[in-house]
Amino acid sequence: TVPPPDAELVAYMRRLSVKKQKRNMAAGLRVKVRFATKVRKRDGKVATKLKWYGGLVTRVSTGGSKIRIKYDDGTSEVSKFPDKDVIVDETGNGTHRVAAGRFILPALRAAAREEKVEQVNREKQKEIVEKKQKKMERSPSKALKEPENNEKEEKEATMAELDSKRVSTPPAKSPKMARSVSASRKRPPASPKSPPALPKRDKEEEDAATKDE
């Protein structure tokens, strides 16, 4: 036997329309079925006692008007559905193999939805944390490489600066070199002027002068 279903669940199922119950019935749901059992008392009188037995729905007819139930004690039977003595309930009765859907109390359905949303959010947060941890694990190697690159860049900038200074400013001359250069550039002394050359006389004039003498 199994514990009896909650009175609220029994009342809720009885409020559900026949159409909805038939449409939502499926193989794999757990049900509790009530049986009237005769029990003999100590005084010898026979009394009827109601007991609930757990079972699994293994087959559903077309339209959902009949179901086959396999009980936990190994027996099975075909029952009409819906029936006031057949309640879809897994509390203390194993676990549904399929979604119970409409057979779950609205309040419980809402709680289940919220729990599912929370579970999805927890999984997302877990993924985010794992990604951050992976980034943190990779970052130390990057952090070590960055200073080396910075030092290299600084050295290259310093060398370029020095090269530019060498090109823009020529080396300064020492005083001795300046004096020697200025001395070497003095003008040489002027040479004495030679007398102007006399014009040549014609040969005829020379001969005439000789004759006169």
Coordinates of C-alpha atoms in Angstrom, one line a residue, residues 19 27 44 67 131 145 154 185 197 203:
K19 CA -12.0 16.1 -21.4
A27 CA 1.7 6.1 -20.2
G44 CA -15.9 -11.1 14.7
I67 CA -5.9 2.8 -19.0
K131 CA 34.8 31.5 -17.8
K145 CA 55.0 39.0 -21.0
E154 CA 61.4 51.8 -23.8
R185 CA 93.4 80.1 -43.6
A197 CA 107.5 95.3 -69.8
K203 CA 113.6 96.4 -86.6

